[in-house]
Short mmCIF file of C-alpha atoms in Angstrom, two decimals:
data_model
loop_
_atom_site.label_atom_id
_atom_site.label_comp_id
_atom_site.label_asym_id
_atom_site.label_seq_id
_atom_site.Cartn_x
_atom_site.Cartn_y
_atom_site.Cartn_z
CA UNK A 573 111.55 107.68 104.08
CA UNK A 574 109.89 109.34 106.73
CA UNK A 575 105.85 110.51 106.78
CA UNK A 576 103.73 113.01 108.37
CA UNK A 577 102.97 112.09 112.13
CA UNK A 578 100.15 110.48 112.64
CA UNK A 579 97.74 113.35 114.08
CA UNK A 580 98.13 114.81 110.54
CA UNK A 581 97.33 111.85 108.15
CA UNK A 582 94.41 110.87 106.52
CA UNK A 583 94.06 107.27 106.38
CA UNK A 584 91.83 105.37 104.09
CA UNK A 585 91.00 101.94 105.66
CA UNK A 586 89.31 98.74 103.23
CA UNK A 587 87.58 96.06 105.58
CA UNK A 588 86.88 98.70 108.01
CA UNK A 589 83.25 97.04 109.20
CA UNK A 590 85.28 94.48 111.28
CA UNK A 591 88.70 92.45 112.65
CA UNK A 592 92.08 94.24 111.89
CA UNK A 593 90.27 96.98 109.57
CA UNK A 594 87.99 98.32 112.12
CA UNK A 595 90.32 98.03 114.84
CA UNK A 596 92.83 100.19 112.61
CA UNK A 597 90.02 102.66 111.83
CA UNK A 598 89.87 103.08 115.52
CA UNK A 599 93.32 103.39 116.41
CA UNK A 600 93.77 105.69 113.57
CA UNK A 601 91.05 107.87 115.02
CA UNK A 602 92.07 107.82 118.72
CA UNK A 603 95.69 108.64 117.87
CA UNK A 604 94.52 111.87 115.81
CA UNK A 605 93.78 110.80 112.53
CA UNK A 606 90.94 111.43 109.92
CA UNK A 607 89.84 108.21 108.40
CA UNK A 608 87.79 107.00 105.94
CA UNK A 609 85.88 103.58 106.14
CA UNK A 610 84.79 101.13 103.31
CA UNK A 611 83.99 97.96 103.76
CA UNK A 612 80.07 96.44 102.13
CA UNK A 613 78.08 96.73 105.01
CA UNK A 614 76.10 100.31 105.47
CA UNK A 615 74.59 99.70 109.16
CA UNK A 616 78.13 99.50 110.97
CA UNK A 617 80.14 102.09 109.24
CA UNK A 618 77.70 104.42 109.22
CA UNK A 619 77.41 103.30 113.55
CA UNK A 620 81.55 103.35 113.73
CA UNK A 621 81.41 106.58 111.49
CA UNK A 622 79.03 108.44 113.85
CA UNK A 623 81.41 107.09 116.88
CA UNK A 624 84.59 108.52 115.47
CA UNK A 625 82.68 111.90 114.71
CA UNK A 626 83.51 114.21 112.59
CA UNK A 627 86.62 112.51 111.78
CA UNK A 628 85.56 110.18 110.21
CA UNK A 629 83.73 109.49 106.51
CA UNK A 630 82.63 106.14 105.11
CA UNK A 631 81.85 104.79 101.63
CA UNK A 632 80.01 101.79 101.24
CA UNK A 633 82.38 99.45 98.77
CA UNK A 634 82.90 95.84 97.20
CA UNK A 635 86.98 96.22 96.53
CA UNK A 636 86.74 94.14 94.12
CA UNK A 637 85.29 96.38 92.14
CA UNK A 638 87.32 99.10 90.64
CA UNK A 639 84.98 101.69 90.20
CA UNK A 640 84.26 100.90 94.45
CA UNK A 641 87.46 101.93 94.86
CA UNK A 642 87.61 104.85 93.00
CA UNK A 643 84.72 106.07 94.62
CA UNK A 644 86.57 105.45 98.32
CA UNK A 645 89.50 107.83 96.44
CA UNK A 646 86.84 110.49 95.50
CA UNK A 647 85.43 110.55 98.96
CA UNK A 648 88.77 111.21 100.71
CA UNK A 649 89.45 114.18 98.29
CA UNK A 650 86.16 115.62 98.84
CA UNK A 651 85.80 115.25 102.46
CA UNK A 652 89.81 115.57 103.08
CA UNK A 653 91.44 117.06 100.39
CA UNK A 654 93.28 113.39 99.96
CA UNK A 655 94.92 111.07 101.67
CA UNK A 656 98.31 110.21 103.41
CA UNK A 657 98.29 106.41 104.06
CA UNK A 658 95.89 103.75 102.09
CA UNK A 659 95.08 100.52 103.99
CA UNK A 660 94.37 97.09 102.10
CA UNK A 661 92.93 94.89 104.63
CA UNK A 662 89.54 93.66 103.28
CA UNK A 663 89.53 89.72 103.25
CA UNK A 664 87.83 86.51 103.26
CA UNK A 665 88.44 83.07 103.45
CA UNK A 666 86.76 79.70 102.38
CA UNK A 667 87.34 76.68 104.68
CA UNK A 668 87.55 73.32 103.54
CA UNK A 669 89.47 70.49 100.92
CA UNK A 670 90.18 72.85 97.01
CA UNK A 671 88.00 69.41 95.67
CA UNK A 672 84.61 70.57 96.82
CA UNK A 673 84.83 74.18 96.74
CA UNK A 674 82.58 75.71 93.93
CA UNK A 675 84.62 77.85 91.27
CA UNK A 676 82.09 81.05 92.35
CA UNK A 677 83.63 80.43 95.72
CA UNK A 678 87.28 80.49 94.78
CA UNK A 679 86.33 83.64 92.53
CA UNK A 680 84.92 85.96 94.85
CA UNK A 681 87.47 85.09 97.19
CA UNK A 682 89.91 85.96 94.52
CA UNK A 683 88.54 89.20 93.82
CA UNK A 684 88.22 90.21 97.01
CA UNK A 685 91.69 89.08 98.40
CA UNK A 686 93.79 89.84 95.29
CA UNK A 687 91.69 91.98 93.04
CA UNK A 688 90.85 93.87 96.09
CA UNK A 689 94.38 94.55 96.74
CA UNK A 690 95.47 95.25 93.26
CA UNK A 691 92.39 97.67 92.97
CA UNK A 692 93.38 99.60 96.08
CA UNK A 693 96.71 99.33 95.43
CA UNK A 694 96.99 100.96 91.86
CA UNK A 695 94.22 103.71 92.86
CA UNK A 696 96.37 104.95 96.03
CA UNK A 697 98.82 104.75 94.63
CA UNK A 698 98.11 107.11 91.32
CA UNK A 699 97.26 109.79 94.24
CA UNK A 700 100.16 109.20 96.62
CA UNK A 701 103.02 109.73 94.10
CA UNK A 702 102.07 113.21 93.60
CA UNK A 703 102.08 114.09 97.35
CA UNK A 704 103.81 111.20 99.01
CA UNK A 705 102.48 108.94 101.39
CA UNK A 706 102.34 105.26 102.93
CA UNK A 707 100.53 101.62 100.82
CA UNK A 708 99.92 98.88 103.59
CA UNK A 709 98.74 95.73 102.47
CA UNK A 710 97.93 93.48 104.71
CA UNK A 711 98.97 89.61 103.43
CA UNK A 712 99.54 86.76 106.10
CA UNK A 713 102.02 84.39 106.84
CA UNK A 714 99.67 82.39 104.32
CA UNK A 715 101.63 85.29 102.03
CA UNK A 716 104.91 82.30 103.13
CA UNK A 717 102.96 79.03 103.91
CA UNK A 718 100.45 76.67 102.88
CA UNK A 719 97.58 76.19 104.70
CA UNK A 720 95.21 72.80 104.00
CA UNK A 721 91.50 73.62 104.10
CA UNK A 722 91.92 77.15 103.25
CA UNK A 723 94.12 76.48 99.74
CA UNK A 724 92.33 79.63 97.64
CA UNK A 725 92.97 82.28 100.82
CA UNK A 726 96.71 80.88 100.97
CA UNK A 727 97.01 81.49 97.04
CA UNK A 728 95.74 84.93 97.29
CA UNK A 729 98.04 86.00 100.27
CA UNK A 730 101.31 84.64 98.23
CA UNK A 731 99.56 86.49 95.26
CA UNK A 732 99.42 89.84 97.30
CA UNK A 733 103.15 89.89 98.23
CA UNK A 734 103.87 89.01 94.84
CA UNK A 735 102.00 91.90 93.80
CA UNK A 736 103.25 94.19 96.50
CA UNK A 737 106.57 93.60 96.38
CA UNK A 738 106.49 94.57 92.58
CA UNK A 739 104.65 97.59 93.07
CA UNK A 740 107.23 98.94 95.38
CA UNK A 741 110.29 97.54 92.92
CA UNK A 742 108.79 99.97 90.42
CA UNK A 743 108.00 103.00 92.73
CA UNK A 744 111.47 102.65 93.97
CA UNK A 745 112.31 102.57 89.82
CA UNK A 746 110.56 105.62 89.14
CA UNK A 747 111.60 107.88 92.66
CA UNK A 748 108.47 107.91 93.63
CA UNK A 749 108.59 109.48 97.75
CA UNK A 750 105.38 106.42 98.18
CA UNK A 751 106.37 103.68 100.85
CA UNK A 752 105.04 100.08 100.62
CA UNK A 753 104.64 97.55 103.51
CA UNK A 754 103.33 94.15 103.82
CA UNK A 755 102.00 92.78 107.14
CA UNK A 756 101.87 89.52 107.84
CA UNK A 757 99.93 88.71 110.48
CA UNK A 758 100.39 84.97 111.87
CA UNK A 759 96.58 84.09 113.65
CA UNK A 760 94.70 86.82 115.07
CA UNK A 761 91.86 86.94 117.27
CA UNK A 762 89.01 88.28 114.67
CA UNK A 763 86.05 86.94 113.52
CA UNK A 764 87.52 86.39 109.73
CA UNK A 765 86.82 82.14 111.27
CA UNK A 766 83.08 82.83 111.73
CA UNK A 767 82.69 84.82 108.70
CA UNK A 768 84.30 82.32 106.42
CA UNK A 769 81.99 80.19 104.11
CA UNK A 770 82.76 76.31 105.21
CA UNK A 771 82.54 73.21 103.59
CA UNK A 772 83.76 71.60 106.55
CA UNK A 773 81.99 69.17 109.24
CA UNK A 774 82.79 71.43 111.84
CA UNK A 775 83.01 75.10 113.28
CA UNK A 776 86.38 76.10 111.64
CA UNK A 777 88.74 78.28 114.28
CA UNK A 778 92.72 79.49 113.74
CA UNK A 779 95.62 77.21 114.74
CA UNK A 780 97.47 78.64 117.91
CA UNK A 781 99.10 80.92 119.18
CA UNK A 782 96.40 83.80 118.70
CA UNK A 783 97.19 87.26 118.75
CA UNK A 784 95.30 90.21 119.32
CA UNK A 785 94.03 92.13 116.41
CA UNK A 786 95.24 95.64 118.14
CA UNK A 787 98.64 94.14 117.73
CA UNK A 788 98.19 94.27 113.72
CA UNK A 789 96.34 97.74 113.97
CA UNK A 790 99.68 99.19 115.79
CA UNK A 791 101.83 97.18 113.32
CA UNK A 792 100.13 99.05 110.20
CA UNK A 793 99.84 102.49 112.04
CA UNK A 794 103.45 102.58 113.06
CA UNK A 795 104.16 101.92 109.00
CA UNK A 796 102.11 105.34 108.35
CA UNK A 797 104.69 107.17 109.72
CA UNK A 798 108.14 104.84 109.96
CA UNK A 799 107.41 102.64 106.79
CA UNK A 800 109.15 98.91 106.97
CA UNK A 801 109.38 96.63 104.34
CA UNK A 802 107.38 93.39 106.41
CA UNK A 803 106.21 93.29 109.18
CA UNK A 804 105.56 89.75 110.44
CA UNK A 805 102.78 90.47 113.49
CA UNK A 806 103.07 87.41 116.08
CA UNK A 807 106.58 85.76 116.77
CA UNK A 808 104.84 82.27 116.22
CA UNK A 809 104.07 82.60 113.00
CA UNK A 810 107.27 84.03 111.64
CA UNK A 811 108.53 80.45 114.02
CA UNK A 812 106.41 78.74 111.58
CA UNK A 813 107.49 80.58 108.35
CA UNK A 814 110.92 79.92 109.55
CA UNK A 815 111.07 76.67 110.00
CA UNK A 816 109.19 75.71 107.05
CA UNK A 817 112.33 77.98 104.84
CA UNK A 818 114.81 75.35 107.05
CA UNK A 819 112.62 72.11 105.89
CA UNK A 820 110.09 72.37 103.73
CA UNK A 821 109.24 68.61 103.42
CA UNK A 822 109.01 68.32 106.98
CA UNK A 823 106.23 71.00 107.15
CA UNK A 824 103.92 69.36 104.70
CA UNK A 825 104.24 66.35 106.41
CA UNK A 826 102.28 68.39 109.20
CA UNK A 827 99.11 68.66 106.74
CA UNK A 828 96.61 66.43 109.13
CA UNK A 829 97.61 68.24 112.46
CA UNK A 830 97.27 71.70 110.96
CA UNK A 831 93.56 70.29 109.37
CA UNK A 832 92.98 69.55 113.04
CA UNK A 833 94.35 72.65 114.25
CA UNK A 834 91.55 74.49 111.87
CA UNK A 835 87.84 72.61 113.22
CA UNK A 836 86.85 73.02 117.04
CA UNK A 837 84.27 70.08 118.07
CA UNK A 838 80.64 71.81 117.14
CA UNK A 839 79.15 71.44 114.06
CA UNK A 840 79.25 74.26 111.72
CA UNK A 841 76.88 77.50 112.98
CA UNK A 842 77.09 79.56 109.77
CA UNK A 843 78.03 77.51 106.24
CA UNK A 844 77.66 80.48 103.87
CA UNK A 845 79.17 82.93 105.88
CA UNK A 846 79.90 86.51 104.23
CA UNK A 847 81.95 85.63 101.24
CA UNK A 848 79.14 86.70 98.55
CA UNK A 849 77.22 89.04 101.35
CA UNK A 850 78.33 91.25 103.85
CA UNK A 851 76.92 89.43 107.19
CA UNK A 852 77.91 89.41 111.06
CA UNK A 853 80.05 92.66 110.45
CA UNK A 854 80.51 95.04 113.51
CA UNK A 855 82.55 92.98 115.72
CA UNK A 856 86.27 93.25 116.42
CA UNK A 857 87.34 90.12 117.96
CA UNK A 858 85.91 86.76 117.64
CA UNK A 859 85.24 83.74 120.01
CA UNK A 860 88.58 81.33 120.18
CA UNK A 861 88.53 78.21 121.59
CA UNK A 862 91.59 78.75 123.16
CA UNK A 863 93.12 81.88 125.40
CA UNK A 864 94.73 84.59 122.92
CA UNK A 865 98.64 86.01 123.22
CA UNK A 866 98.09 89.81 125.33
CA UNK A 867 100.90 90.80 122.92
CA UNK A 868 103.85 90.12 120.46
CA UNK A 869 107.40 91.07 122.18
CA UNK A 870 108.85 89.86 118.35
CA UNK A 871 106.55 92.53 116.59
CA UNK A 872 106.99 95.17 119.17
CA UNK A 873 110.78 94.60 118.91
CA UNK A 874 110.82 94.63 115.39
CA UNK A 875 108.73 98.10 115.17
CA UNK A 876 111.52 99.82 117.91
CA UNK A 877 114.76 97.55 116.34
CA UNK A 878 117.32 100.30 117.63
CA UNK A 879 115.63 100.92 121.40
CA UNK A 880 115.35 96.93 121.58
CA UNK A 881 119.16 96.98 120.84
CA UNK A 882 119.46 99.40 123.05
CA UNK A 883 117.97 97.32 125.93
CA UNK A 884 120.10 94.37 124.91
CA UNK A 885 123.38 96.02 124.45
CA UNK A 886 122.33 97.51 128.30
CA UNK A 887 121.57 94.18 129.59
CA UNK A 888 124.92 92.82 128.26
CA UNK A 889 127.08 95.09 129.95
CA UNK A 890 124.94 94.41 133.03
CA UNK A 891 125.24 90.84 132.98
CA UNK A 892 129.12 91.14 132.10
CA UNK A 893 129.28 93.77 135.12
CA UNK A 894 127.57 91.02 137.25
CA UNK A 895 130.12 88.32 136.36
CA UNK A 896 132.92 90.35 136.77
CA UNK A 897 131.76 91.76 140.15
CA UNK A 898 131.54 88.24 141.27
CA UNK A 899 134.52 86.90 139.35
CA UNK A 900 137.13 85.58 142.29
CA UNK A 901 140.21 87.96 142.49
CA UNK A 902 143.96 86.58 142.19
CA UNK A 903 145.74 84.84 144.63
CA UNK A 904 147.62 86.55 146.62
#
């Protein structure tokens, strides 16, 4: 299944006031695209809007409500006439032991992370079977592994491939011409750490290595128009999802270091973070304590799987060429 090229999409992006969603929005808009924005917080979409001129339209949203995201539907019709591709990437996270976390913690996270997904989900998707189009969720390799200290945003990522992977079973059922990818980026340099509400005694940060969050934004735009099933952004983390599929005991037996991994060494600067209020939006990177990856060859390879063949199969015969070449003749 093959879309529209890109310059001729609309794209409707969730989590668009920050991190992967508003580097997406951007992308999108640079390559050609009309967007529209949602995300909760007014003052930078209607800033990011007014950047990307006219092609771009916002709509102020909480996805985990439904009648939010019909609204962000509505607006794409009326400003657009529709939509091509519709992006799921609004999420949260709560840091710290499942024990002390409140149950209106673990709920809005919930419906923002699953609900929010579901909610986008079955609204795009009751628009793109009559015209055809692209649904990208964005999960996690949380979507494959456990993560201590941020239990609730590891059960929602395995929820949301669970849920995406049965939405496109039954599009697939019915014939619909709608495409459905999951990306699963491993830790990306956003500031989803400094927006998380945190229970812990420390500033919480990602585990290494770090990618950027333009690597995810070209993931998810290359899906618009050359749809893949998953797309695991960062070669690390599919390392990690890997290895934990080989031996699964030995990767809970790396619960401390992977605690560690998550707190730098200052105390905590924001406890409540955004998860019940949209706050320190606007930004698309965050503040790492360590340097970030400039790129993933594993994501870029998987994107362009026949030209990376390609390259092999060249450098092969090269190398074989090479051995030959130097290969002592017979005796004469």
């Amino acid at each position: 299944m093959a879309h529209k090229p890109l310059h001729e999409q609309v794209i409707v992006v969730t989590g668009a006031s920050s991190g992967i969603g508003l580097a997406t929005a951007r992308m999108a808009a640079e390559r050609g695209a009309r967007v529209v924005l949602a995300a909760r917080s007014e003052d930078v979409l209607a800033r990011v809007a007014d950047e990307l001129g006219p092609k771009a339209a916002y709509v102020v949203a909480d996805v985990g409500r439904r009648e939010d995201v019909q609204a962000i539907a509505a607006k794409a019709m009326a400003t657009f006439g529709g939509f091509d591709t519709w992006v799921n990437v609004a999420g949260l996270t709560v840091y710290g032991p499942l024990r002390e976390i409140t149950h209106e913690d673990h709920e809005r996270l919930i419906r923002t992370n699953l609900w929010g997904t579901v909610n986008g989900s079955l609204v795009a998707v009751e628009h793109l079977r009559e015209r055809g189009g692209a649904l990208i969720n964005v999960g996690s390799i949380a979507s494959d592994l456990a993560f201590p200290f941020q239990g609730l945003y590891a059960t929602s990522k395995h929820a949301v491939k669970g849920f995406t992977d049965t939405v496109r079973m039954e599009l697939i059922a019915e014939g619909a011409p709608v495409s459905v990818t999951l990306v699963k980026p491993a830790s990306i340099d956003t500031p989803l750490p400094n927006r998380a509400r945190n229970y812990m005694d420390r500033e919480p940060t990602l585990p290494p290595p770090i990618y950027p969050p333009e690597e995810v934004a070209n993931a998810i735009l290359h899906a618009a128009v050359h749809p893949q099933r998953d797309i695991f952004v960062g070669g690390g983390g599919k390392m990690f999802v890997m290895g934990k599929e080989f031996a699964p005991g030995a990767y809970d037996e790396l619960a401390p270091a992977i605690i560690a991994l998550q707190k730098r060494s200052e105390r905590p600067r924001d406890p409540e973070g955004a998860l019940h209020a949209p706050r320190h939006a606007g930004a698309v990177r965050g503040d790492p304590p360590v340097p970030v990856m400039r790129t993933s060859a594993y994501t870029r390879a998987t994107l362009h799987p026949l030209a990376t063949a390609a390259v092999l199969a060249a450098g092969l015969v090269a190398t074989a060429a090479v051995i030959i070449g130097t290969r002592p003749g017979p005796r004469r």
